[in-house]
Amino acid sequence: MEKAFAIPISRRDFMKLAGLTAAGTLLGVQDNVPKAEASAAPAHRVDFEKAAIPTLFNVDVCVVGGGAAGTAAAISAARKGAKTVLVERGISLGGLATQGCVFPCMPTFIAGSDTPYITDLNKRMEKQGAPLDLGIETNTYYGGGKGQYVPEYLTLIYDEMCGEAGVEILYNASLVGTVTKDGKITACVVQTAEGLAKIKAKVFIDGTGDALLARFAGVPTEKGSEKTGRNQPMSLRFEMGGIDVGKVYHFFKNDLNDDYGKDIFGLVDDALKENRPPFFEFAKWKKSENFFKEGVAKGELTEDDILYIQAFTIPGKPTVMSMNCPEMPPMSFSSTDAVSASKAVSFGRRMMRHLASFFIQNLPGFEKAYISREASMIGVRESWRIRGKYYMDVEDYLHARHFTDAVCRTAYPVDIHDVKLDLFKKLEKGQYYEIPYRALVTNEIANLLVVGRCASGSFAAQASFRIQPTCMSMGEAAGIAAAWGISHGIEANALRWEDIPAEERSYMSEG
Ligand SMILES: Cc1cc2nc3c(=O)[nH]c(=O)nc-3n(C[C@H](O)[C@H](O)[C@H](O)COP(=O)(O)OP(=O)(O)OC[C@H]3O[C@@H](n4cnc5c(N)ncnc54)[C@H](O)[C@@H]3O)c2cc1C
């Protein structure tokens, strides 16, 4: 779990930051704050309208990007009878959850957030052996989003769900442009094994995470924090196998006296006694901090390496832990700069090796461990976000706002991994905010929906709505709306979610 919602600023980072901003910024004073370029330039575009490019598909709905959000959108549209193509540049669906090794799925911290698609996915996952309920029901774990999506199960389940729904998946295909006419996208252009190809559709859904389809179509976007101008830091996640997880747990609990996971201590002890795989995490946090700092003092790790350290056991993989690290210093790398994001991969890979050998040499339980999996996609928490018909702001979170056209609910905190510039209170138990359908559509392009981490919202708002279950529910609603709009002759951005009959909607606000 991304439990630390903001990391403490190191002295070194403070000095760097002080050079960039006035100290008042750190204290939340708005004067002299160097306003980030909130609006991002559109993606570099080629005019494909008259280019002689063959048409590969002519469908009702074309979804680009098969992450948590895009996959949900494609499956939901197809289930409602729309002829649907899902374009994915990799060879697995799931995006960050599979290619990015992101595990576990965060809870929304509010009951009633599991939309029908999530319930279905959770059941399928449970059948494969991933327990839905990890038995953790404490103050911190109330509410929905309990599904645990083991990457290797998820890839197959997604293929099966698409197959059953009739989604045509086009793997190994990268979006390179769009053709737009009269405020609508008529086709998108993709790079395939055969070369460039057009996909024509009545409705397009952007699930790229980076709002690439929207940017090609000229939709206004923004990126990074309004205060620092920086994007959320990226991570290059990995998994290690061959771990004696019981030994690791006892080291953190008994030797380091770490209380980071104290809520689940009893459950872990029970699991170990009964020879069941335990679910727990370790992190660089309070009492264990010195353990990692000593690694820096010994020259085995760098300060960057220990910026953020976190690891989780994975149900179904008894000797494996999923590393939510290394995290690249946000001052040095940006997810919205192509060259920088590429350099971050090599930098992250070196950090990964430092961390792995430090764990093997110093962490009891890791004596026989090895890197068993490296992410094949850099972990981008935030890049470009659209400015849609509704712009989600942190005020929506803070005031727990509800909307008549809500497509889902969440109470997940504002989870910013960077220096402590933005700290927002957690919502009270039972409070939640909702995401309106209007945050998924744009003023500029009538037949476009944008889902997942690039939906319409501010930097801080996105830091809450970016978690997997919320991305899935947004995608699910977009798929339903796309199919319903087509069958009723209503453009996606003119459609009112609340006009879709209740029994056909995936979520309804309780007001
Ligand atoms: C390091 C890290 C840790 C996180 N930890 C957690 C966590 O513990 N729990 C949690 O719930 N969430 C976590 N998150 C957040 C969450 O994983 C993501 O926000 C969420 O999965 C985003 O889903 P998405 O579908 O919007 O985007 P993505 O998962 O990024 O999917 C986008 C998809 O689009 C495809 N694509 C992109 N460009 C193109 C193109 N040009 N052509 C074709 N396809 C394209 C990509 O290959 C990808 O499959 C974490 C994120 C990161 C980066």
XYZ file of C-alpha atoms and ligand atoms in Angstrom:
564
model
C 0.000 0.000 0.000
C 1.192 3.464 -0.754
C 0.833 4.236 2.914
C 3.075 7.268 3.303
C 0.984 9.980 1.765
C 3.866 12.411 1.578
C 7.502 11.767 2.178
C 9.477 13.950 4.516
C 11.756 16.301 2.680
C 15.432 15.468 3.045
C 17.890 18.236 3.879
C 19.485 17.844 0.466
C 16.123 18.155 -1.313
C 15.200 21.095 0.841
C 18.329 22.924 -0.253
C 17.539 22.180 -3.884
C 13.951 23.226 -3.455
C 14.875 26.366 -1.591
C 16.766 27.403 -4.675
C 13.653 26.949 -6.750
C 10.949 28.387 -4.565
C 10.464 30.898 -1.841
C 10.390 29.414 1.643
C 6.852 30.692 1.929
C 5.780 28.118 -0.569
C 6.788 25.371 1.806
C 4.611 26.876 4.446
C 1.677 27.002 2.091
C 1.880 30.781 1.593
C 0.654 31.508 -1.901
C 2.627 34.732 -2.555
C 5.679 34.383 -4.755
C 4.784 30.837 -5.637
C 6.226 30.173 -9.062
C 3.109 29.029 -10.850
C 3.763 25.840 -12.731
C 2.851 25.742 -16.331
C -0.430 24.129 -15.596
C -1.419 23.997 -19.218
C 0.571 21.579 -21.302
C 1.295 21.975 -24.993
C -0.685 19.612 -27.228
C 1.114 16.498 -28.441
C 3.088 16.979 -31.648
C 0.612 16.118 -34.355
C 0.814 14.936 -37.949
C -2.058 15.595 -40.343
C -3.177 12.063 -41.170
C -6.454 13.072 -42.817
C -5.369 12.620 -46.409
C -2.637 10.036 -45.811
C -3.239 6.719 -47.574
C -3.388 4.514 -44.510
C -5.395 1.279 -44.566
C -8.345 0.939 -42.205
C -7.870 -2.035 -39.903
C -11.146 -1.731 -38.006
C -14.370 0.189 -38.348
C -16.202 -0.213 -35.049
C -18.579 1.412 -32.589
C -16.053 2.018 -29.810
C -12.279 2.243 -29.942
C -10.482 2.239 -26.599
C -6.797 3.162 -26.604
C -4.753 1.902 -23.657
C -5.521 -1.355 -21.859
C -4.777 -0.391 -18.257
C -7.174 -0.697 -15.335
C -9.408 2.004 -16.816
C -9.217 1.247 -20.543
C -9.785 -2.480 -20.099
C -12.854 -1.858 -17.946
C -14.156 0.572 -20.568
C -13.713 -1.871 -23.444
C -15.280 -4.812 -21.615
C -18.225 -2.711 -20.421
C -18.891 -1.220 -23.863
C -18.776 -4.659 -25.495
C -21.030 -6.155 -22.822
C -23.590 -3.512 -23.759
C -23.485 -4.614 -27.380
C -20.992 -2.144 -28.865
C -18.533 -3.517 -31.402
C -15.302 -2.663 -29.580
C -11.570 -2.616 -30.277
C -9.004 -2.218 -27.510
C -5.584 -0.946 -28.629
C -2.630 -1.720 -26.354
C 1.049 -1.020 -27.021
C 2.206 -3.925 -24.825
C 1.199 -7.573 -24.927
C -0.819 -7.708 -21.734
C -3.767 -5.796 -20.383
C -3.627 -4.215 -16.947
C -1.125 -1.428 -17.636
C 0.595 -0.455 -14.411
C -0.985 -3.367 -12.516
C 0.679 -5.918 -14.787
C 3.460 -4.301 -16.846
C 4.285 -1.887 -14.024
C 4.277 -4.575 -11.245
C 1.933 -2.390 -9.153
C 0.589 -4.433 -6.241
C -1.586 -4.372 -4.146
C -4.780 -2.686 -5.215
C -5.541 0.107 -2.766
C -8.848 0.122 -0.929
C -11.148 3.067 -1.534
C -11.752 3.222 2.229
C -15.496 3.442 1.682
C -18.197 0.788 1.505
C -20.319 0.734 -1.643
C -17.495 1.636 -4.014
C -17.271 -1.742 -5.720
C -19.133 -1.339 -8.998
C -20.424 -4.490 -10.779
C -17.331 -4.811 -12.976
C -15.091 -4.850 -9.888
C -17.264 -7.427 -8.149
C -17.031 -9.645 -11.225
C -13.260 -9.178 -11.499
C -12.793 -9.947 -7.807
C -14.772 -13.187 -8.101
C -12.658 -14.295 -11.043
C -9.477 -13.407 -9.181
C -10.612 -15.349 -6.130
C -11.284 -18.407 -8.294
C -7.653 -18.268 -9.424
C -6.525 -18.366 -5.794
C -6.135 -14.709 -4.837
C -8.122 -14.237 -1.622
C -10.530 -11.337 -1.842
C -10.554 -10.664 1.819
C -7.142 -10.696 3.428
C -8.805 -10.686 6.806
C -7.734 -7.143 7.461
C -10.649 -5.255 8.893
C -9.340 -2.570 11.158
C -9.520 1.180 11.467
C -7.441 1.664 8.393
C -9.087 -0.888 6.175
C -12.739 -0.061 6.061
C -14.581 0.062 2.823
C -14.313 -1.168 -0.706
C -11.617 -1.997 -3.180
C -10.408 -5.116 -1.452
C -9.657 -7.056 -4.615
C -6.055 -8.182 -4.900
C -4.889 -8.367 -8.464
C -1.926 -10.687 -8.817
C -0.325 -9.549 -12.097
C 0.050 -13.014 -13.646
C -3.587 -13.918 -12.891
C -4.820 -10.564 -14.104
C -3.354 -10.848 -17.607
C -5.194 -14.107 -18.287
C -8.431 -13.004 -16.625
C -8.480 -9.817 -18.711
C -7.924 -11.790 -21.926
C -10.796 -14.077 -20.931
C -13.127 -11.226 -19.984
C -12.428 -9.491 -23.294
C -12.950 -12.751 -25.181
C -16.296 -13.402 -23.483
C -17.513 -9.851 -24.073
C -16.375 -9.865 -27.707
C -13.686 -7.171 -27.387
C -11.149 -7.295 -30.214
C -7.744 -6.713 -28.566
C -5.034 -5.223 -30.753
C -1.766 -5.836 -28.907
C 1.568 -4.439 -30.022
C -0.126 -1.362 -31.412
C 0.823 2.180 -30.426
C -1.326 5.223 -30.963
C 0.483 7.792 -33.125
C -2.261 10.242 -34.061
C -5.892 11.022 -34.697
C -8.015 12.353 -37.529
C -10.539 14.897 -36.322
C -13.351 16.610 -38.179
C -16.032 19.029 -36.975
C -15.205 18.520 -33.320
C -15.166 14.746 -33.523
C -12.464 12.108 -33.852
C -13.171 10.097 -36.997
C -10.180 7.760 -36.754
C -7.089 7.086 -34.729
C -3.826 6.004 -36.307
C -1.826 3.209 -34.758
C 1.600 1.729 -35.425
C 1.242 -2.043 -35.850
C 3.390 -4.955 -37.006
C 2.064 -4.213 -40.513
C 2.875 -0.504 -40.337
C 0.457 2.376 -39.826
C -3.250 1.588 -39.716
C -6.437 3.547 -39.085
C -9.162 2.549 -36.686
C -12.483 4.243 -37.358
C -15.072 4.385 -34.598
C -18.180 6.242 -33.478
C -16.781 6.819 -29.982
C -13.185 6.893 -28.719
C -12.045 6.289 -25.165
C -8.644 7.469 -23.962
C -7.192 5.001 -21.454
C -3.536 5.782 -22.178
C -2.901 7.193 -18.692
C -1.114 10.085 -20.401
C -4.156 11.566 -22.181
C -2.316 10.956 -25.446
C -5.436 10.406 -27.542
C -7.012 13.542 -26.075
C -3.838 15.563 -26.687
C -3.645 14.390 -30.297
C -7.240 15.549 -30.708
C -6.369 18.991 -29.292
C -8.024 18.719 -25.886
C -6.432 21.056 -23.298
C -4.377 19.261 -20.697
C -2.189 20.105 -17.745
C 0.624 18.374 -15.939
C 2.456 18.445 -12.636
C 1.911 20.294 -9.403
C 0.649 23.871 -9.560
C 3.158 24.684 -6.817
C 6.365 22.968 -7.840
C 5.793 22.337 -11.530
C 6.946 18.789 -10.938
C 5.123 15.603 -11.777
C 4.652 12.985 -9.098
C 7.822 10.877 -8.902
C 8.087 7.760 -11.020
C 9.085 4.331 -9.704
C 10.516 1.322 -11.484
C 8.954 -1.517 -9.582
C 10.224 -5.072 -9.279
C 9.610 -8.334 -7.481
C 12.035 -10.509 -5.562
C 11.636 -14.266 -5.116
C 13.253 -16.852 -2.858
C 12.392 -14.892 0.294
C 11.687 -16.421 3.702
C 8.858 -13.987 4.404
C 8.305 -15.181 7.985
C 11.904 -14.345 8.822
C 11.555 -10.882 7.250
C 8.408 -10.211 9.235
C 10.002 -11.231 12.525
C 13.029 -9.062 11.820
C 10.903 -5.943 11.328
C 8.575 -6.752 14.200
C 10.998 -8.079 16.820
C 14.474 -6.802 15.949
C 13.528 -3.356 14.640
C 10.444 -3.140 16.839
C 8.688 -1.627 13.846
C 5.029 -0.816 14.380
C 4.353 0.169 10.777
C 2.056 -2.781 10.200
C 0.870 -3.280 13.758
C -2.769 -3.458 12.691
C -2.074 -6.733 11.001
C 0.495 -8.244 13.377
C -1.983 -10.692 14.904
C -3.187 -11.849 11.508
C 0.352 -12.392 10.286
C 1.265 -14.350 13.412
C -1.831 -16.559 12.936
C -1.026 -17.132 9.270
C 2.572 -18.103 10.045
C 1.470 -20.452 12.853
C -0.990 -22.139 10.522
C 1.544 -22.286 7.696
C -0.507 -19.952 5.525
C 1.218 -17.222 3.490
C 0.999 -13.996 5.486
C 0.031 -10.603 4.063
C 2.208 -7.776 5.321
C 4.440 -4.997 4.177
C 7.680 -3.448 5.293
C 8.741 0.082 4.584
C 11.252 2.730 5.434
C 9.130 4.218 8.113
C 9.838 5.608 11.565
C 11.553 2.813 13.504
C 12.994 1.022 10.497
C 14.330 4.207 8.923
C 17.758 3.868 10.532
C 18.187 0.382 9.149
C 18.117 1.791 5.596
C 20.077 4.909 6.533
C 22.873 2.666 7.760
C 22.992 1.250 4.242
C 23.742 4.763 3.006
C 26.346 5.282 5.722
C 28.047 2.024 4.685
C 28.059 3.117 1.050
C 25.801 0.241 -0.050
C 22.902 2.551 -0.889
C 22.584 6.146 -2.026
C 20.242 8.736 -0.566
C 18.169 8.481 -3.738
C 17.852 4.710 -3.242
C 16.160 5.187 0.120
C 13.873 8.022 -0.917
C 10.935 5.634 -0.613
C 11.140 1.953 0.294
C 8.156 -0.322 0.587
C 7.513 -4.015 -0.066
C 4.447 -6.270 0.069
C 3.901 -10.002 0.167
C 1.695 -11.289 -2.676
C -1.092 -13.861 -2.192
C -0.415 -16.869 -4.401
C 3.335 -16.168 -4.533
C 4.518 -17.395 -1.129
C 8.213 -16.481 -1.387
C 7.833 -13.311 -3.435
C 7.585 -9.660 -2.416
C 6.474 -6.763 -4.608
C 8.744 -3.729 -4.250
C 7.093 -0.330 -4.432
C 10.502 1.160 -5.182
C 12.945 2.402 -6.329
C 11.399 5.851 -6.568
C 13.213 8.285 -8.816
C 13.952 11.707 -7.318
C 11.226 14.024 -8.660
C 13.699 16.894 -8.842
C 15.758 14.983 -11.396
C 13.248 13.166 -13.599
C 9.914 14.015 -15.155
C 7.255 11.689 -16.557
C 6.234 14.320 -19.123
C 9.685 14.805 -20.650
C 10.434 11.969 -23.106
C 14.206 12.032 -22.694
C 14.048 12.419 -18.927
C 11.520 9.596 -18.554
C 13.783 7.374 -20.623
C 16.860 8.225 -18.546
C 14.802 7.456 -15.444
C 14.497 3.828 -16.575
C 18.260 3.232 -16.611
C 18.688 5.220 -13.397
C 15.906 3.227 -11.736
C 17.366 -0.059 -12.903
C 20.658 0.781 -11.198
C 18.797 1.753 -8.025
C 16.910 -1.531 -8.198
C 20.188 -3.459 -8.211
C 21.495 -1.452 -5.249
C 18.339 -2.197 -3.277
C 18.283 -5.893 -4.175
C 21.873 -6.479 -3.130
C 21.381 -4.454 0.059
C 18.362 -6.585 0.961
C 20.223 -9.817 0.168
C 23.234 -8.820 2.252
C 21.475 -7.229 5.196
C 17.870 -8.296 5.520
C 17.217 -11.600 7.360
C 14.998 -13.729 5.100
C 16.576 -12.404 1.903
C 19.711 -14.596 2.024
C 18.605 -16.666 -0.994
C 16.540 -13.975 -2.675
C 16.891 -12.746 -6.248
C 15.173 -10.318 -8.615
C 12.417 -12.402 -10.162
C 10.646 -9.710 -12.172
C 11.355 -6.207 -13.417
C 8.556 -3.889 -14.510
C 8.327 -3.547 -18.277
C 6.646 -0.173 -17.924
C 7.938 2.718 -15.876
C 5.653 3.525 -12.955
C 4.101 6.886 -13.794
C 1.877 8.139 -10.997
C 0.877 11.305 -12.801
C 1.631 12.901 -16.167
C -0.942 14.808 -18.270
C -4.522 15.298 -17.112
C -7.319 16.669 -19.264
C -9.326 19.793 -18.526
C -12.750 18.298 -19.086
C -16.295 19.535 -18.733
C -15.915 19.183 -14.972
C -12.556 19.765 -13.284
C -12.103 17.741 -10.110
C -10.417 19.822 -7.462
C -9.085 18.998 -4.039
C -12.083 20.913 -2.651
C -14.297 18.133 -4.015
C -12.290 15.728 -1.888
C -12.105 17.943 1.196
C -15.847 18.700 1.156
C -16.724 15.102 0.271
C -18.861 16.329 -2.629
C -21.501 14.172 -4.246
C -22.893 14.629 -7.769
C -26.108 13.629 -9.497
C -24.064 12.324 -12.431
C -21.579 10.445 -10.210
C -19.966 7.345 -11.713
C -18.143 6.148 -8.574
C -17.128 7.018 -5.020
C -13.866 6.966 -3.102
C -12.344 8.166 0.142
C -8.752 7.392 -0.783
C -6.471 10.118 0.587
C -4.530 12.647 -1.440
C -1.396 10.573 -1.915
C 1.420 12.806 -3.135
C 4.910 11.319 -3.178
C 7.097 14.354 -3.077
C 8.343 16.897 -0.611
C 5.795 17.836 2.020
C 4.129 20.692 0.182
C 0.637 19.336 0.130
C -0.804 17.587 3.127
C -4.541 17.147 3.120
C -6.517 15.608 5.914
C -7.956 12.162 5.525
C -11.733 12.031 5.274
C -13.663 10.948 8.338
C -14.820 7.368 8.420
C -17.932 7.065 6.229
C -17.235 10.257 4.261
C -16.492 9.995 0.568
C -16.514 12.080 -2.574
C -17.814 11.138 -5.994
C -16.507 11.510 -9.526
C -18.983 13.082 -11.938
C -19.423 11.772 -15.479
C -18.544 15.276 -16.714
C -14.934 14.733 -15.543
C -14.644 12.078 -18.268
C -15.782 14.197 -21.232
C -14.477 17.290 -22.941
C -15.876 20.518 -24.372
C -13.804 20.201 -27.539
C -14.404 16.662 -28.825
C -17.960 15.347 -28.798
C -17.232 11.629 -29.172
C -14.356 11.276 -26.690
C -14.227 9.952 -23.136
C -11.066 10.055 -21.024
C -10.664 7.611 -18.148
C -8.263 6.622 -15.381
C -5.333 8.602 -14.081
C -5.583 11.168 -16.902
C -9.217 12.128 -16.257
C -10.065 15.763 -15.580
C -8.699 16.994 -12.284
C -6.047 18.965 -10.475
C -2.721 17.522 -9.356
C -3.979 16.974 -5.801
C -7.367 15.601 -6.850
C -5.675 13.132 -9.186
C -3.454 12.029 -6.302
C -6.607 10.573 -4.774
C -8.567 9.306 -7.782
C -5.572 7.594 -9.447
C -5.883 4.291 -7.539
C -6.873 1.188 -9.445
C -10.468 0.573 -8.294
C -11.449 4.175 -9.038
C -9.798 3.988 -12.473
C -11.722 0.766 -13.139
C -15.068 2.266 -12.147
C -14.454 5.317 -14.337
C -13.667 3.006 -17.261
C -16.732 0.882 -16.598
C -19.006 3.937 -16.654
C -17.366 5.280 -19.812
C -17.956 1.972 -21.620
C -21.602 1.894 -20.582
C -22.118 5.529 -21.579
C -20.374 5.055 -24.927
C -22.609 2.122 -25.871
C -25.763 3.820 -24.574
C -24.961 7.053 -26.393
C -24.451 5.211 -29.684
C -27.726 3.325 -29.384
C -29.621 6.529 -28.485
C -27.886 8.852 -30.950
C -26.399 11.079 -28.229
C -22.825 12.308 -28.292
C -20.651 11.290 -25.328
C -20.165 14.881 -24.191
C -23.864 15.743 -24.513
C -25.022 12.635 -22.717
C -26.229 12.918 -19.135
C -25.214 9.906 -17.046
C -28.319 10.356 -14.922
C -30.525 9.922 -18.034
C -29.304 6.351 -18.511
C -31.884 4.042 -16.866
C -30.834 3.140 -13.323
C -30.623 -0.576 -14.037
C -28.127 0.049 -16.830
C -25.825 2.283 -14.809
C -22.885 0.866 -12.859
C -23.253 3.442 -10.084
C -25.853 5.831 -8.807
C -25.318 8.608 -6.341
C -27.249 8.341 -3.114
C -27.250 12.123 -2.973
C 4.769 3.165 -8.605
C 3.278 3.174 -8.478
C 2.687 2.573 -7.382
C 1.315 2.544 -7.270
N 0.745 1.877 -6.219
C -0.578 1.657 -6.226
C -1.147 0.769 -5.296
O -0.462 0.248 -4.419
N -2.477 0.510 -5.406
C -3.280 1.102 -6.354
O -4.471 0.812 -6.405
N -2.761 1.983 -7.229
C -1.434 2.239 -7.200
N -0.886 3.070 -8.133
C -1.782 3.812 -9.050
C -2.395 2.938 -10.125
O -1.597 1.802 -10.373
C -2.575 3.691 -11.449
O -2.924 5.022 -11.261
C -3.657 3.018 -12.285
O -3.348 1.658 -12.442
C -3.784 3.737 -13.600
O -4.586 3.010 -14.484
P -4.847 3.584 -15.946
O -5.629 2.543 -16.654
O -5.391 4.950 -15.867
O -3.382 3.756 -16.589
P -2.250 2.693 -16.887
O -2.281 1.556 -15.951
O -0.999 3.491 -16.983
O -2.624 2.115 -18.319
C -2.379 2.807 -19.510
C -2.275 1.782 -20.637
O -2.207 2.476 -21.873
C -1.208 1.888 -22.671
N -0.725 2.929 -23.582
C -0.103 4.080 -23.240
N 0.206 4.778 -24.344
C -0.230 4.049 -25.398
C -0.191 4.243 -26.809
N 0.380 5.307 -27.362
N -0.742 3.287 -27.600
C -1.306 2.181 -27.063
N -1.361 1.952 -25.723
C -0.833 2.880 -24.911
C -0.155 1.419 -21.669
O 0.673 0.421 -22.210
C -1.036 0.918 -20.533
O -1.389 -0.426 -20.688
C 0.499 3.145 -8.266
C 1.093 3.762 -9.372
C 2.463 3.773 -9.483
C 3.088 4.402 -10.687
